[in-house]
PDB file of C-alpha atoms and ligand atoms in Angstrom:
ATOM      1  CA  MET A   1     -20.653   2.402 -18.739  1.00 87.00           C
ATOM      2  CA  CYS A   2     -16.253   2.133 -20.282  1.00 93.00           C
ATOM      3  CA  GLU A   3     -14.975  -1.529 -19.446  1.00 96.00           C
ATOM      4  CA  TYR A   4     -11.624  -1.789 -18.423  1.00 98.00           C
ATOM      5  CA  LYS A   5      -9.652  -5.254 -18.930  1.00 98.00           C
ATOM      6  CA  LEU A   6      -6.905  -5.744 -16.400  1.00 98.00           C
ATOM      7  CA  VAL A   7      -4.757  -8.385 -15.999  1.00 97.00           C
ATOM      8  CA  VAL A   8      -2.284  -9.015 -12.565  1.00 96.00           C
ATOM      9  CA  LEU A   9       0.616 -11.282 -13.786  1.00 93.00           C
ATOM     10  CA  GLY A  10       3.496 -12.378 -11.937  1.00 92.00           C
ATOM     11  CA  SER A  11       5.337 -15.686  -9.858  1.00 90.00           C
ATOM     12  CA  GLY A  12       3.415 -17.479  -7.349  1.00 90.00           C
ATOM     13  CA  GLY A  13       2.993 -16.284  -3.814  1.00 93.00           C
ATOM     14  CA  MET A  14       4.321 -12.709  -4.420  1.00 95.00           C
ATOM     15  CA  GLY A  15       0.689 -11.417  -3.381  1.00 96.00           C
ATOM     16  CA  LYS A  16      -1.545 -11.212  -6.436  1.00 96.00           C
ATOM     17  CA  SER A  17      -4.511 -12.996  -5.291  1.00 96.00           C
ATOM     18  CA  ALA A  18      -3.808 -10.980  -2.071  1.00 97.00           C
ATOM     19  CA  LEU A  19      -3.997  -7.707  -4.025  1.00 98.00           C
ATOM     20  CA  THR A  20      -7.063  -8.275  -5.869  1.00 97.00           C
ATOM     21  CA  VAL A  21      -9.178  -9.833  -3.299  1.00 97.00           C
ATOM     22  CA  GLN A  22      -8.223  -6.696  -0.845  1.00 98.00           C
ATOM     23  CA  PHE A  23      -9.163  -4.452  -4.424  1.00 98.00           C
ATOM     24  CA  VAL A  24     -12.372  -6.206  -5.104  1.00 98.00           C
ATOM     25  CA  GLN A  25     -13.823  -7.085  -1.630  1.00 97.00           C
ATOM     26  CA  GLY A  26     -11.873  -5.219   0.771  1.00 97.00           C
ATOM     27  CA  ASN A  27     -10.329  -8.597   3.219  1.00 97.00           C
ATOM     28  CA  PHE A  28      -7.025  -9.865   2.933  1.00 97.00           C
ATOM     29  CA  VAL A  29      -6.574 -13.740   2.452  1.00 93.00           C
ATOM     30  CA  GLU A  30      -4.062 -15.610   4.129  1.00 91.00           C
ATOM     31  CA  LYS A  31      -4.270 -18.312   2.266  1.00 88.00           C
ATOM     32  CA  TYR A  32      -5.450 -18.671  -1.187  1.00 81.00           C
ATOM     33  CA  ASP A  33      -5.211 -21.622  -3.359  1.00 85.00           C
ATOM     34  CA  PRO A  34      -2.137 -20.812  -5.679  1.00 84.00           C
ATOM     35  CA  MET A  35      -3.612 -22.826  -8.498  1.00 83.00           C
ATOM     36  CA  VAL A  36      -6.743 -21.143  -8.980  1.00 84.00           C
ATOM     37  CA  GLU A  37      -6.918 -18.348 -11.678  1.00 84.00           C
ATOM     38  CA  ASP A  38     -10.352 -15.542 -11.237  1.00 90.00           C
ATOM     39  CA  PHE A  39     -11.935 -12.968 -13.006  1.00 95.00           C
ATOM     40  CA  TYR A  40     -13.426 -10.377 -10.686  1.00 97.00           C
ATOM     41  CA  ARG A  41     -15.844  -7.179 -12.311  1.00 97.00           C
ATOM     42  CA  LYS A  42     -15.762  -4.179  -9.898  1.00 98.00           C
ATOM     43  CA  GLN A  43     -17.701  -0.834 -10.349  1.00 98.00           C
ATOM     44  CA  VAL A  44     -15.540   2.106  -9.562  1.00 98.00           C
ATOM     45  CA  GLU A  45     -15.068   5.855  -9.714  1.00 97.00           C
ATOM     46  CA  VAL A  46     -12.295   7.437 -11.526  1.00 97.00           C
ATOM     47  CA  ASP A  47     -11.506  10.861 -11.987  1.00 95.00           C
ATOM     48  CA  CYS A  48     -15.647  11.963 -11.683  1.00 94.00           C
ATOM     49  CA  GLN A  49     -16.267   8.939 -14.016  1.00 95.00           C
ATOM     50  CA  GLN A  50     -18.140   5.373 -13.831  1.00 96.00           C
ATOM     51  CA  CYS A  51     -15.526   2.852 -14.917  1.00 96.00           C
ATOM     52  CA  MET A  52     -16.598  -1.524 -15.045  1.00 98.00           C
ATOM     53  CA  LEU A  53     -12.856  -3.148 -14.101  1.00 98.00           C
ATOM     54  CA  LYS A  54     -12.905  -6.592 -15.297  1.00 98.00           C
ATOM     55  CA  ILE A  55     -10.307  -8.103 -13.453  1.00 98.00           C
ATOM     56  CA  LEU A  56      -8.384 -11.467 -14.520  1.00 96.00           C
ATOM     57  CA  ASN A  57      -5.735 -12.642 -11.547  1.00 94.00           C
ATOM     58  CA  THR A  58      -3.852 -14.950 -13.235  1.00 91.00           C
ATOM     59  CA  ALA A  59      -2.383 -18.023 -11.469  1.00 87.00           C
ATOM     60  CA  GLY A  60       0.809 -18.489 -13.744  1.00 71.00           C
ATOM     61  CA  THR A  61      -0.517 -21.941 -14.509  1.00 66.00           C
ATOM     62  CA  GLU A  62      -1.555 -22.098 -17.838  1.00 63.00           C
ATOM     63  CA  GLN A  63      -0.839 -24.679 -19.680  1.00 61.00           C
ATOM     64  CA  PHE A  64      -0.286 -23.409 -23.442  1.00 62.00           C
ATOM     65  CA  THR A  65       1.165 -19.859 -24.415  1.00 72.00           C
ATOM     66  CA  SER A  66      -1.789 -19.584 -26.795  1.00 77.00           C
ATOM     67  CA  MET A  67      -3.827 -19.180 -23.577  1.00 79.00           C
ATOM     68  CA  ARG A  68      -1.051 -16.053 -22.508  1.00 83.00           C
ATOM     69  CA  ASP A  69      -1.367 -15.012 -25.486  1.00 86.00           C
ATOM     70  CA  LEU A  70      -5.167 -14.540 -25.705  1.00 87.00           C
ATOM     71  CA  TYR A  71      -4.995 -12.641 -22.072  1.00 90.00           C
ATOM     72  CA  MET A  72      -2.948 -10.336 -23.305  1.00 93.00           C
ATOM     73  CA  LYS A  73      -4.383  -9.350 -25.985  1.00 94.00           C
ATOM     74  CA  ASN A  74      -6.958  -9.161 -24.700  1.00 95.00           C
ATOM     75  CA  GLY A  75      -6.056  -7.166 -21.749  1.00 97.00           C
ATOM     76  CA  GLN A  76      -5.576  -3.308 -21.909  1.00 97.00           C
ATOM     77  CA  GLY A  77      -3.353  -2.678 -18.636  1.00 98.00           C
ATOM     78  CA  PHE A  78      -0.911  -5.189 -16.514  1.00 98.00           C
ATOM     79  CA  ALA A  79      -0.442  -5.008 -13.008  1.00 98.00           C
ATOM     80  CA  LEU A  80       3.330  -6.671 -12.907  1.00 97.00           C
ATOM     81  CA  VAL A  81       3.912  -7.889  -8.907  1.00 97.00           C
ATOM     82  CA  TYR A  82       6.858  -8.983  -7.309  1.00 97.00           C
ATOM     83  CA  SER A  83       7.086  -9.566  -3.640  1.00 97.00           C
ATOM     84  CA  THR A  84       9.782  -7.212  -1.429  1.00 98.00           C
ATOM     85  CA  ARG A  85      10.394 -10.199   0.740  1.00 96.00           C
ATOM     86  CA  GLY A  86      11.981 -11.523  -2.364  1.00 94.00           C
ATOM     87  CA  PRO A  87      12.509 -13.690  -4.056  1.00 91.00           C
ATOM     88  CA  SER A  88      13.238 -11.235  -7.047  1.00 90.00           C
ATOM     89  CA  THR A  89      11.724 -12.041 -10.020  1.00 89.00           C
ATOM     90  CA  PHE A  90      12.767  -9.013 -12.442  1.00 92.00           C
ATOM     91  CA  ASN A  91      14.352 -11.563 -14.840  1.00 89.00           C
ATOM     92  CA  ASP A  92      10.848 -13.040 -15.435  1.00 89.00           C
ATOM     93  CA  PHE A  93       9.179  -9.943 -15.651  1.00 91.00           C
ATOM     94  CA  GLN A  94      11.289  -8.691 -18.669  1.00 91.00           C
ATOM     95  CA  ASP A  95      10.199 -11.929 -20.828  1.00 89.00           C
ATOM     96  CA  LEU A  96       6.792 -11.039 -19.570  1.00 91.00           C
ATOM     97  CA  ARG A  97       7.288  -7.192 -20.557  1.00 94.00           C
ATOM     98  CA  GLU A  98       8.508  -8.276 -23.915  1.00 94.00           C
ATOM     99  CA  GLN A  99       5.743 -10.844 -24.415  1.00 92.00           C
ATOM    100  CA  ILE A 100       3.298  -8.280 -23.423  1.00 95.00           C
ATOM    101  CA  LEU A 101       4.939  -5.724 -25.916  1.00 95.00           C
ATOM    102  CA  GLN A 102       4.973  -8.146 -28.483  1.00 94.00           C
ATOM    103  CA  VAL A 103       1.383  -9.299 -28.874  1.00 93.00           C
ATOM    104  CA  LYS A 104       0.242  -5.931 -28.352  1.00 94.00           C
ATOM    105  CA  ASP A 105       2.418  -4.915 -30.984  1.00 94.00           C
ATOM    106  CA  THR A 106       3.499  -1.877 -29.471  1.00 92.00           C
ATOM    107  CA  GLU A 107       5.931  -0.433 -27.082  1.00 90.00           C
ATOM    108  CA  ASP A 108       2.745   1.701 -25.306  1.00 93.00           C
ATOM    109  CA  VAL A 109       1.232  -0.802 -22.601  1.00 96.00           C
ATOM    110  CA  PRO A 110      -0.562   0.408 -19.467  1.00 98.00           C
ATOM    111  CA  ILE A 111       1.843  -1.731 -17.326  1.00 98.00           C
ATOM    112  CA  ILE A 112       2.401  -1.372 -13.333  1.00 98.00           C
ATOM    113  CA  LEU A 113       5.393  -2.600 -11.547  1.00 98.00           C
ATOM    114  CA  VAL A 114       3.912  -3.488  -8.357  1.00 98.00           C
ATOM    115  CA  GLY A 115       6.388  -4.425  -5.265  1.00 98.00           C
ATOM    116  CA  ASN A 116       3.851  -5.986  -2.797  1.00 98.00           C
ATOM    117  CA  LYS A 117       4.335  -7.460   0.963  1.00 98.00           C
ATOM    118  CA  CYS A 118       5.685  -3.751   1.609  1.00 98.00           C
ATOM    119  CA  ASP A 119       4.532  -3.946   5.515  1.00 98.00           C
ATOM    120  CA  LEU A 120       7.284  -6.752   5.852  1.00 98.00           C
ATOM    121  CA  GLU A 121      10.172  -4.216   5.968  1.00 96.00           C
ATOM    122  CA  ASP A 122      11.865  -6.129   8.162  1.00 97.00           C
ATOM    123  CA  GLU A 123      11.861  -9.279   6.101  1.00 97.00           C
ATOM    124  CA  ARG A 124      12.549  -7.248   3.012  1.00 97.00           C
ATOM    125  CA  VAL A 125      14.923  -8.693   0.380  1.00 97.00           C
ATOM    126  CA  VAL A 126      14.271  -6.318  -2.746  1.00 97.00           C
ATOM    127  CA  GLY A 127      14.569  -2.237  -2.024  1.00 97.00           C
ATOM    128  CA  LYS A 128      12.072   0.503  -3.644  1.00 98.00           C
ATOM    129  CA  GLU A 129      15.030   1.630  -5.614  1.00 97.00           C
ATOM    130  CA  GLN A 130      15.456  -1.373  -7.679  1.00 97.00           C
ATOM    131  CA  GLY A 131      11.996  -1.063  -8.357  1.00 97.00           C
ATOM    132  CA  GLN A 132      12.123   2.131  -9.453  1.00 98.00           C
ATOM    133  CA  ASN A 133      15.385   1.261 -11.552  1.00 97.00           C
ATOM    134  CA  LEU A 134      13.253  -1.436 -13.329  1.00 97.00           C
ATOM    135  CA  ALA A 135      10.541   0.916 -14.140  1.00 97.00           C
ATOM    136  CA  ARG A 136      13.046   3.552 -15.102  1.00 97.00           C
ATOM    137  CA  GLN A 137      14.466   0.655 -17.615  1.00 95.00           C
ATOM    138  CA  TRP A 138      10.783   0.064 -18.755  1.00 95.00           C
ATOM    139  CA  CYS A 139      10.371   3.401 -20.321  1.00 92.00           C
ATOM    140  CA  ASN A 140       9.749   5.391 -17.162  1.00 93.00           C
ATOM    141  CA  CYS A 141       6.564   2.849 -16.837  1.00 96.00           C
ATOM    142  CA  ALA A 142       4.466   3.360 -13.327  1.00 98.00           C
ATOM    143  CA  PHE A 143       5.660   1.597 -10.299  1.00 98.00           C
ATOM    144  CA  LEU A 144       4.582   1.388  -6.619  1.00 98.00           C
ATOM    145  CA  GLU A 145       4.900  -0.449  -3.517  1.00 98.00           C
ATOM    146  CA  SER A 146       1.956  -1.831  -1.736  1.00 98.00           C
ATOM    147  CA  SER A 147       0.522  -4.158   1.060  1.00 98.00           C
ATOM    148  CA  ALA A 148      -2.669  -6.282   0.654  1.00 98.00           C
ATOM    149  CA  LYS A 149      -2.628  -6.676   3.988  1.00 98.00           C
ATOM    150  CA  SER A 150      -2.205  -3.602   5.365  1.00 98.00           C
ATOM    151  CA  LYS A 151      -3.799  -2.114   2.633  1.00 98.00           C
ATOM    152  CA  ILE A 152      -1.664   0.014   1.281  1.00 98.00           C
ATOM    153  CA  ASN A 153      -1.939   1.711  -2.556  1.00 98.00           C
ATOM    154  CA  ILE A 154      -4.219  -1.247  -3.327  1.00 98.00           C
ATOM    155  CA  ASN A 155      -6.747   1.307  -5.498  1.00 98.00           C
ATOM    156  CA  GLU A 156      -3.716   3.388  -6.427  1.00 98.00           C
ATOM    157  CA  VAL A 157      -2.740   0.284  -8.325  1.00 98.00           C
ATOM    158  CA  PHE A 158      -5.997  -0.381 -10.241  1.00 98.00           C
ATOM    159  CA  TYR A 159      -6.989   3.452 -10.778  1.00 98.00           C
ATOM    160  CA  ASP A 160      -3.196   4.101 -12.449  1.00 98.00           C
ATOM    161  CA  LEU A 161      -4.353   1.419 -15.158  1.00 98.00           C
ATOM    162  CA  VAL A 162      -6.996   3.209 -15.687  1.00 98.00           C
ATOM    163  CA  ARG A 163      -5.596   6.154 -15.984  1.00 97.00           C
ATOM    164  CA  GLN A 164      -3.013   5.119 -18.713  1.00 97.00           C
ATOM    165  CA  ILE A 165      -5.701   3.353 -20.286  1.00 97.00           C
ATOM    166  CA  ASN A 166      -7.708   6.633 -20.505  1.00 95.00           C
ATOM    167  CA  ARG A 167      -4.516   8.626 -21.547  1.00 94.00           C
ATOM    168  CA  LYS A 168      -4.443   6.071 -24.255  1.00 90.00           C
ATOM    169  CA  THR A 169      -7.463   6.018 -25.025  1.00 80.00           C
ATOM    170  CA  PRO A 170     -10.056   9.141 -25.446  1.00 68.00           C
ATOM    171  CA  VAL A 171     -12.962   7.842 -22.853  1.00 60.00           C
ATOM    172  CA  GLU A 172     -15.751   8.154 -25.870  1.00 56.00           C
ATOM    173  CA  LYS A 173     -13.763   5.730 -27.827  1.00 55.00           C
ATOM    174  CA  LYS A 174     -13.842   2.959 -25.002  1.00 55.00           C
ATOM    175  CA  LYS A 175     -17.502   1.596 -25.305  1.00 57.00           C
ATOM    176  CA  PRO A 176     -17.668  -1.771 -24.423  1.00 58.00           C
ATOM    177  CA  LYS A 177     -17.846  -4.097 -27.121  1.00 54.00           C
ATOM    178  CA  GLN A 178     -20.585  -6.122 -28.057  1.00 51.00           C
ATOM    179  CA  LYS A 179     -19.623  -9.650 -27.741  1.00 48.00           C
ATOM    180  CA  SER A 180     -17.686 -10.542 -24.810  1.00 47.00           C
ATOM    181  CA  CYS A 181     -14.422 -12.287 -25.465  1.00 45.00           C
ATOM    182  CA  LEU A 182     -13.309 -15.737 -23.689  1.00 50.00           C
ATOM    183  CA  LEU A 183     -11.062 -14.744 -21.067  1.00 53.00           C
ATOM    184  CA  LEU A 184     -11.720 -11.150 -20.153  1.00 54.00           C
TER     185      LEU A 184
HETATM  186  P1  GDP B 201      -0.395 -15.481  -5.426  1.00 61.10           P
HETATM  187  O1  GDP B 201       0.527 -16.834  -5.260  1.00 61.10           O
HETATM  188  O2  GDP B 201       0.666 -14.045  -6.617  1.00 61.10           O
HETATM  189  O3  GDP B 201      -1.884 -15.292  -5.737  1.00 61.10           O
HETATM  190  O4  GDP B 201      -0.201 -14.657  -3.675  1.00 61.10           O
HETATM  191  P2  GDP B 201      -1.211 -15.112  -2.549  1.00 61.10           P
HETATM  192  O5  GDP B 201      -1.875 -13.683  -2.764  1.00 61.10           O
HETATM  193  O6  GDP B 201      -1.859 -16.193  -2.838  1.00 61.10           O
HETATM  194  O7  GDP B 201      -0.346 -14.573  -1.623  1.00 61.10           O
HETATM  195  C1  GDP B 201       0.923 -15.396  -0.922  1.00 61.10           C
HETATM  196  C2  GDP B 201       1.410 -15.484   0.507  1.00 61.10           C
HETATM  197  O8  GDP B 201       1.249 -14.562   0.896  1.00 61.10           O
HETATM  198  C3  GDP B 201      -0.684 -15.656   1.003  1.00 61.10           C
HETATM  199  O9  GDP B 201       0.295 -16.419   2.157  1.00 61.10           O
HETATM  200  C4  GDP B 201      -0.671 -14.320   1.611  1.00 61.10           C
HETATM  201  O10 GDP B 201      -1.684 -14.058   2.990  1.00 61.10           O
HETATM  202  C5  GDP B 201       0.639 -13.491   1.971  1.00 61.10           C
HETATM  203  N1  GDP B 201       0.605 -12.050   1.791  1.00 61.10           N
HETATM  204  C6  GDP B 201      -0.040 -12.113  -0.105  1.00 61.10           C
HETATM  205  N2  GDP B 201       0.350 -10.369   0.489  1.00 61.10           N
HETATM  206  C7  GDP B 201       0.747  -9.850   1.400  1.00 61.10           C
HETATM  207  C8  GDP B 201       1.565  -8.742   1.811  1.00 61.10           C
HETATM  208  O11 GDP B 201       0.788  -7.809   1.213  1.00 61.10           O
HETATM  209  N3  GDP B 201       2.066  -8.441   3.206  1.00 61.10           N
HETATM  210  C9  GDP B 201       1.804  -9.709   3.786  1.00 61.10           C
HETATM  211  N4  GDP B 201       2.423  -9.806   4.963  1.00 61.10           N
HETATM  212  N5  GDP B 201       1.621 -10.718   3.439  1.00 61.10           N
HETATM  213  C10 GDP B 201       0.830 -11.043   2.374  1.00 61.10           C
HETATM  214 MG1   MG B 202      -3.024 -16.285  -7.118  1.00 61.10          MG
END
């Protein structure tokens, strides 16, 4: 079975853990330790193909940039999560994306920009078009608004990354490696 190493990134409080847990376990967590960085596996079927997703849910607490470099190097697809409720973290994202492209040494990295908490329409600070504009600036990268609470676009975020990875690497070439690496 093909393996996909996905990384969920973004500032604290944006809903990275809630989004990941909703996808993997199908429930919404109100409180999740913000310092916890954890790792999940989930088998799913995407476009009639069984896939093993290995998801690293980061906490932004890496003490050493070398740790970041390592998961960027090992990760194949990246979900960059902000909250539509703000504050806007687009400035951080610029750096984060550049770092990913630099570590990967290519412009062609599967990335999806995710505006989470879109259920909180009354508290919205970041407009949908702002997310769309940023995605456009990023060579038309994928973009979705999601809600971990209301289960909006949860599968779509992760499936989109799988499809992007598939487009980049034909399925036959993605057999898992013998040795599993440190973080993923
Ligand atoms: P993380 O630090 O990025 O991992 O953020 P968490 O997943 O811990 O979420 C931070 C807070 O936002 C928690 O209180 C969550 O319950 C809440 N939250 C996360 N996603 C959503 C969402 O889609 N809608 C709403 N209303 N709240 C959310
Ligand atoms: Mg978290």
